[in-house]
Coordinates of C-alpha atoms in Angstrom, one line a residue:
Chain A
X1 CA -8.5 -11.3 26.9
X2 CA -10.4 -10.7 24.1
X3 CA -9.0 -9.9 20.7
X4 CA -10.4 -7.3 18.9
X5 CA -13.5 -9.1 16.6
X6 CA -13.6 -8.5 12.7
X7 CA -16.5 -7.2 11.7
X8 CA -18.0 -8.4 8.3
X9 CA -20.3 -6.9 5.4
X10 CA -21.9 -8.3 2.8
X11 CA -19.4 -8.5 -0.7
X12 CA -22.3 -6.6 -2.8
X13 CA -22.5 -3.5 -0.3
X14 CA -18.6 -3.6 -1.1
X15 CA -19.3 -3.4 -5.0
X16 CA -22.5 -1.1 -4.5
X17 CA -19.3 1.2 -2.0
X18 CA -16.6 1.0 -4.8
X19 CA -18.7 1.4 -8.0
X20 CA -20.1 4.9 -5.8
X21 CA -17.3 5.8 -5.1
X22 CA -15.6 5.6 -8.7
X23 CA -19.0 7.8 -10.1
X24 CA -18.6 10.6 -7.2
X25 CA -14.8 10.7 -8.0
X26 CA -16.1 12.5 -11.5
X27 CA -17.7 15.2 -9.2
X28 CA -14.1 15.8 -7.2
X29 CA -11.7 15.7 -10.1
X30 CA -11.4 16.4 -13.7
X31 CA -8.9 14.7 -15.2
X32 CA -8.2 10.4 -15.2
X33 CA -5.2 10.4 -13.2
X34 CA -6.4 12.5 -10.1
X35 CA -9.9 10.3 -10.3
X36 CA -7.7 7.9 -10.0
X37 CA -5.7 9.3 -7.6
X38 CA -8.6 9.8 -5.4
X39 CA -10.1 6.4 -5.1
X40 CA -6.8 4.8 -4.8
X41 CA -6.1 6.9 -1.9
X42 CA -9.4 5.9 0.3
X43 CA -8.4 2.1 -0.6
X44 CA -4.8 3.0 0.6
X45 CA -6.3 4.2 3.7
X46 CA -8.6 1.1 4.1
X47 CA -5.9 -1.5 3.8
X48 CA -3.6 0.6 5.9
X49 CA -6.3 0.4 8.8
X50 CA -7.9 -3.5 7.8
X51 CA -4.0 -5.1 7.9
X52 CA -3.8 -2.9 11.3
X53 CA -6.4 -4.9 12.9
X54 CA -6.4 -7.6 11.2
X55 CA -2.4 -8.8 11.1
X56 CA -2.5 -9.7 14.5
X57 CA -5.2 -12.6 14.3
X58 CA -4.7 -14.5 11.3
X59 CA -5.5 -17.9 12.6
X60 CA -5.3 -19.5 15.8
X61 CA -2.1 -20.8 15.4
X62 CA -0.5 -18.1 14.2
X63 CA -1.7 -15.9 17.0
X64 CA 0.2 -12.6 18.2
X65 CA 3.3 -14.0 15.7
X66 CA 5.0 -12.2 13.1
X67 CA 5.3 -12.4 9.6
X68 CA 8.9 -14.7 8.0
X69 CA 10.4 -11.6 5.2
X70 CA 8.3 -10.5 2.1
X71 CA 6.7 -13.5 0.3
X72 CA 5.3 -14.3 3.7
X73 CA 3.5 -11.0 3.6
X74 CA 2.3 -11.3 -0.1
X75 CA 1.1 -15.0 0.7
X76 CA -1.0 -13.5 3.1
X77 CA -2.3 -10.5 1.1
X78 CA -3.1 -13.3 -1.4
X79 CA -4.7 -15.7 0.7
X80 CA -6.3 -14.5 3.9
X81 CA -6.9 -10.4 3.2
X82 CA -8.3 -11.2 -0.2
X83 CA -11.0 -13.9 1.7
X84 CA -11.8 -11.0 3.8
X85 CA -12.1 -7.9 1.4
X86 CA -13.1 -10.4 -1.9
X87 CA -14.2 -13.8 0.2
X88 CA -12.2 -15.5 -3.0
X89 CA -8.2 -16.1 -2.5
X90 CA -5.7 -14.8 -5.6
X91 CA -5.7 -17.5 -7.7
X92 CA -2.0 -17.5 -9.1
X93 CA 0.9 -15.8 -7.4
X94 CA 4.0 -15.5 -9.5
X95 CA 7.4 -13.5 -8.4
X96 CA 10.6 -13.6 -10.1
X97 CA 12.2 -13.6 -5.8
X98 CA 13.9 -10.3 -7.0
X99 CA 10.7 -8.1 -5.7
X100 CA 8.6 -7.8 -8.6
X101 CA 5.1 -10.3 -7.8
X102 CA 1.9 -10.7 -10.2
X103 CA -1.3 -11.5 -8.8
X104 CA -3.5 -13.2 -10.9
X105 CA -7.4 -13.0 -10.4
X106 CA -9.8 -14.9 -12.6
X107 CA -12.6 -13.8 -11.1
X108 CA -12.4 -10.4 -9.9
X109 CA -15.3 -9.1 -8.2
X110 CA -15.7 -5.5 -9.2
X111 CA -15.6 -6.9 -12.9
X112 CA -18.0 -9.9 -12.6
X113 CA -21.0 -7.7 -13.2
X114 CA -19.9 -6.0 -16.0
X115 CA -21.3 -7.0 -19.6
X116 CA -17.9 -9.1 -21.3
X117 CA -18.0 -6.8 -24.8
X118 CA -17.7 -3.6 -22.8
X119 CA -14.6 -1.9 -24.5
X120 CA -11.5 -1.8 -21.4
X121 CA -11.7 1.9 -21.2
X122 CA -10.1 4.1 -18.6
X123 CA -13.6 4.0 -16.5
X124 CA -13.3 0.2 -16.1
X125 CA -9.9 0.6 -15.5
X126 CA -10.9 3.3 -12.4
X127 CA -12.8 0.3 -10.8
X128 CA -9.5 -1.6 -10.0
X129 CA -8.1 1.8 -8.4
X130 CA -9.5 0.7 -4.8
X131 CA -8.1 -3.0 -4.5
X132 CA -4.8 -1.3 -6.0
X133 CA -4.8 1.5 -2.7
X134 CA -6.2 -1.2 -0.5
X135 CA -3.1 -3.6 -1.6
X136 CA -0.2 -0.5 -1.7
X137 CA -1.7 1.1 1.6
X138 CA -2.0 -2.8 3.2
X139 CA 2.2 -3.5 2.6
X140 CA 2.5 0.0 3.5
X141 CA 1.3 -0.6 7.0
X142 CA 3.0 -3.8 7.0
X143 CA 6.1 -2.0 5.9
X144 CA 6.8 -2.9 2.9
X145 CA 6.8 0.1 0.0
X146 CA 5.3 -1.3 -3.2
X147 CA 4.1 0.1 -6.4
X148 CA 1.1 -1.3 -7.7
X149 CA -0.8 -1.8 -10.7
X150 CA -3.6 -3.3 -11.9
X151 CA -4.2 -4.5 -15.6
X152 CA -7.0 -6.3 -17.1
X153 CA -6.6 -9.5 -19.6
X154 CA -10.1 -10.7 -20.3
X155 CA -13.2 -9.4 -18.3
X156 CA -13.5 -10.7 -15.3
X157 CA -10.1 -12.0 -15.3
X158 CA -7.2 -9.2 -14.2
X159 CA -3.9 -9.2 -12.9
X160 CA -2.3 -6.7 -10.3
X161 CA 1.6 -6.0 -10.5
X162 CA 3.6 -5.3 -7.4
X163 CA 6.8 -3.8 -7.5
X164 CA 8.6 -3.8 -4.2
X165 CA 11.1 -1.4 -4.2
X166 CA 14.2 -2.4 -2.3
X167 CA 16.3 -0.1 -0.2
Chain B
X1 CA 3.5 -5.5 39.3
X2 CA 4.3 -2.0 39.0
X3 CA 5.2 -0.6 35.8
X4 CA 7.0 2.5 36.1
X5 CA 7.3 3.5 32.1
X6 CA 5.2 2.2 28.7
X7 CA 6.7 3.8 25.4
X8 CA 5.5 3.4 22.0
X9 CA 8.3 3.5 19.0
X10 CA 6.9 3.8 15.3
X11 CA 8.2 2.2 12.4
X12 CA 11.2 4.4 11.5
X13 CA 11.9 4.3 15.2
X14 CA 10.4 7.4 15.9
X15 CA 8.7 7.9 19.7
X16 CA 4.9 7.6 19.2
X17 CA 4.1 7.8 22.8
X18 CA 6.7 8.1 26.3
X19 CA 5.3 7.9 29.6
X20 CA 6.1 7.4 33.1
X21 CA 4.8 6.9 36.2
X22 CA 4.9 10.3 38.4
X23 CA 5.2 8.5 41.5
X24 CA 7.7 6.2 40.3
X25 CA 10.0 6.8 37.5
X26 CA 12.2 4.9 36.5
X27 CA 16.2 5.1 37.6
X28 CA 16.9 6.7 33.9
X29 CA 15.1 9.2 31.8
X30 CA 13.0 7.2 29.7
X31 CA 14.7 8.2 26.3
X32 CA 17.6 6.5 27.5
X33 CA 16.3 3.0 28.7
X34 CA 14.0 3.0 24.9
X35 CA 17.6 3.8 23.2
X36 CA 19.4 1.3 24.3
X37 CA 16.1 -1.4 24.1
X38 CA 16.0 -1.0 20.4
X39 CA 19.3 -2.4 19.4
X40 CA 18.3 -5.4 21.3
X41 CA 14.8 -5.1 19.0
X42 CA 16.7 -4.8 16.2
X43 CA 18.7 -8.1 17.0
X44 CA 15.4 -10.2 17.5
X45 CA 14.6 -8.7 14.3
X46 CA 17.3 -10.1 12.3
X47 CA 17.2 -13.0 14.2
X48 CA 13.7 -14.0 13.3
X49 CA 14.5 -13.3 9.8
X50 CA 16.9 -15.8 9.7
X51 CA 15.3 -19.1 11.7
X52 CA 12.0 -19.6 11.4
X53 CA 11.3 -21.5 14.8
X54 CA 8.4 -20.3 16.0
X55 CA 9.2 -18.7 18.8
X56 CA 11.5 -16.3 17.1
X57 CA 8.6 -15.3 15.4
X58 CA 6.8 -14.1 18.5
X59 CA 5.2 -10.9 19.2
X60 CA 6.3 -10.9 22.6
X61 CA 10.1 -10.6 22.8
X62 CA 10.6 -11.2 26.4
X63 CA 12.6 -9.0 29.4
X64 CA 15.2 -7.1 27.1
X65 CA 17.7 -6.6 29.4
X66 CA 17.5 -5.7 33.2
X67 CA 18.0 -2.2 34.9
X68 CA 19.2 -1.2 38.1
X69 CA 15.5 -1.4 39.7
X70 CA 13.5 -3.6 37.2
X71 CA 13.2 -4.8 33.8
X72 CA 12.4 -3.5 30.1
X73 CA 10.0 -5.8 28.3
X74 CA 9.6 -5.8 24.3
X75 CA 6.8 -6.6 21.7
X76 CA 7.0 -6.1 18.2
X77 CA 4.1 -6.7 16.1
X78 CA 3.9 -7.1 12.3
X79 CA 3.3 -3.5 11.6
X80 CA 6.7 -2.9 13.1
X81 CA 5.3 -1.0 15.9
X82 CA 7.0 -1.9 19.1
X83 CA 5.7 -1.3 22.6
X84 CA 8.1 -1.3 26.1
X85 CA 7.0 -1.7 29.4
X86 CA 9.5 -0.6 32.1
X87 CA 8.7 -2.3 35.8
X88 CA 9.8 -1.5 39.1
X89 CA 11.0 -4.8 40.5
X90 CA 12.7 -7.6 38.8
X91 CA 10.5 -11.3 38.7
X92 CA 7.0 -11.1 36.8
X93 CA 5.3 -14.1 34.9
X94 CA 5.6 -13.5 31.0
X95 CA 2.4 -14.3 31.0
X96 CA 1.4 -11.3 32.7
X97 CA 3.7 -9.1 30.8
X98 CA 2.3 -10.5 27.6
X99 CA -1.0 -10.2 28.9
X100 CA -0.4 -6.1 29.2
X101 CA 1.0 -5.6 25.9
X102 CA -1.7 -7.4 24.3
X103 CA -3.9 -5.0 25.9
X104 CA -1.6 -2.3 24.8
X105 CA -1.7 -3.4 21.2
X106 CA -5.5 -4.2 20.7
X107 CA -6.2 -0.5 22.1
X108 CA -3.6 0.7 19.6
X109 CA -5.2 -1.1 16.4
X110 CA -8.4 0.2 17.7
X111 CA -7.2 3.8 18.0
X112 CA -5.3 3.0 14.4
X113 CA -8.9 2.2 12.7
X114 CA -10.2 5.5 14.2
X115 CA -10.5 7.6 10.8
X116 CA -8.8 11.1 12.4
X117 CA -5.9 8.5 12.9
X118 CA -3.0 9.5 11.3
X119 CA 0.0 7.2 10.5
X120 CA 3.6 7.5 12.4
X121 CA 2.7 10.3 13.8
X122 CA 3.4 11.3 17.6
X123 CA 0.0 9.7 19.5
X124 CA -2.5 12.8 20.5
X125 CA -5.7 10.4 21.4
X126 CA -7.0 11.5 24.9
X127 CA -8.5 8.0 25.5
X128 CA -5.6 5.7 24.7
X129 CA -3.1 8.1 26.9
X130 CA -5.8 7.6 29.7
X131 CA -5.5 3.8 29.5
X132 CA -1.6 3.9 29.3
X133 CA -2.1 6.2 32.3
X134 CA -4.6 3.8 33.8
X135 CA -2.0 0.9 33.4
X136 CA 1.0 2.6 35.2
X137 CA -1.1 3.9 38.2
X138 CA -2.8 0.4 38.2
X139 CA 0.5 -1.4 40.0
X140 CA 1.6 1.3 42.2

């Protein structure tokens, strides 16, 4: 039988998407937080749909099996859904096993392009609102309710929080 | 094989979709059968929790437990949606089970990527009810 196929585009039309999509957010919404708001919600609906299809064929030999509690789920946010949105992996995980994780990521796509003396204002902080919505809406689908926020150390280097909150 | 019921449970254990065959229902109302299949859900859920052999890990969880005509078969994938199949008479391969609810479940993530999709809610699509329609009048 065959498994439904993932299909693939190239990483800049994902930049060109975001970087639109942060812009046209001005013409919808006034103030930072519902800009915000607003592209974290189309990433939250991306992840919810990409770890839909895409949760069910992570490799060959992990075929049609489930995921072992929550770190196995971040460890595979981390490593194969960010090869697939990013093509990079996280490059340092860290979790203090009580629900909170940090994701570090040296290299962070939708900040590689941008000149390193450009002050962090609120608009470079809008460009990390989509991998934030694509990680919440991602666990979300995966069941898993998380909080997430993304922070930025040095251009292109950033680092996204999750809270899990436990019920 | 002849499948009399498929039913589709969402996340908070909600029914997304119950249907059965019009020329052969199964012995108990539907509702009933799913009922009592989720605790035994639930189980393998904690269960795979806990070991981490591989097979515990499976989507396919196997017959459930039997009824007075057939069987209930389970699948749980990582989204925590699970899909039942209710048959009509008692030996099938797993193979051809598993074979179904994969077809079951790659329809689902297709209708799930559709962008009018919406999340745990009860399943309107025309087309996938057709193909759970196609499947039940397929063995009979």
């Amino acid at each position: 039988m065959a498994t439904t196929a993932l299909k693939t585009t190239s990483l800049s039309a994902v930049e060109f998407l975001v970087a639109e999509i942060c812009r046209g957010s001005k013409d919808i919404a006034t103030t930072h937080d519902a800009r915000y708001k607003h592209v974290e919600a189309i990433g939250y609906r991306t992840g919810l749909a990409l770890f839909e299809s895409h949760s069910a064929c992570i490799s060959e030999a992990k075929k049609n099996m489930r995921f072992q509690g929550e770190l196995d789920v971040i460890k595979y946010l981390c490593k194969d859904m960010w090869q697939v949105i990013f093509q990079k992996q996280i490059d340092n995980l860290r979790t203090n096993h009580k629900g909170v994780y940090v994701l570090h990521d040296n290299q962070h796509p939708m900040l590689t392009h941008l000149p390193r003396t450009i002050p962090i204002d609120e608009n470079v902080q809008l460009l990390l609102a989509y991998p934030c919505g694509v990680i919440k809406g991602g666990l979300a689908a995966l069941g898993i309710t998380a909080s997430v926020s993304a922070e930025i150390t040095a251009l292109p280097a950033c680092k996204f929080n999750l809270d899990v909150r436990r019920a | 094989m002849k499948i009399s019921g498929v039913a589709i449970v969402g996340r908070q254990n909600e029914p997304l979709l119950l249907r059965t065959s019009e020329a052969q229902p199964p012995c108990e109302p539907i509702e009933h059968i799913i009922y009592a299949a989720l605790d035994v859900v639930d189980d393998h859920a904690l269960l795979s929790a806990k070991k981490s052999t591989p097979d515990a890990l499976k989507f396919y969880l196997g017959a459930l437990y039997p009824l007075e005509d057939g069987k209930c078969y389970g699948y749980l994938v990582n989204t925590k949606i699970k899909f039942f199949i209710i048959t009509q008479s008692q030996a099938h391969s797993d193979q051809d089970v598993q074979s179904i609810f994969q077809q079951l479940h790659s329809e689902y993530v297709r209708m799930a990527c559709s962008p009018f999709f919406k999340q745990d809610a009860p399943i309107t699509s025309a087309k996938y009810v057709r193909f759970v329609d196609s499947l039940l009048a397929s063995g009979s």
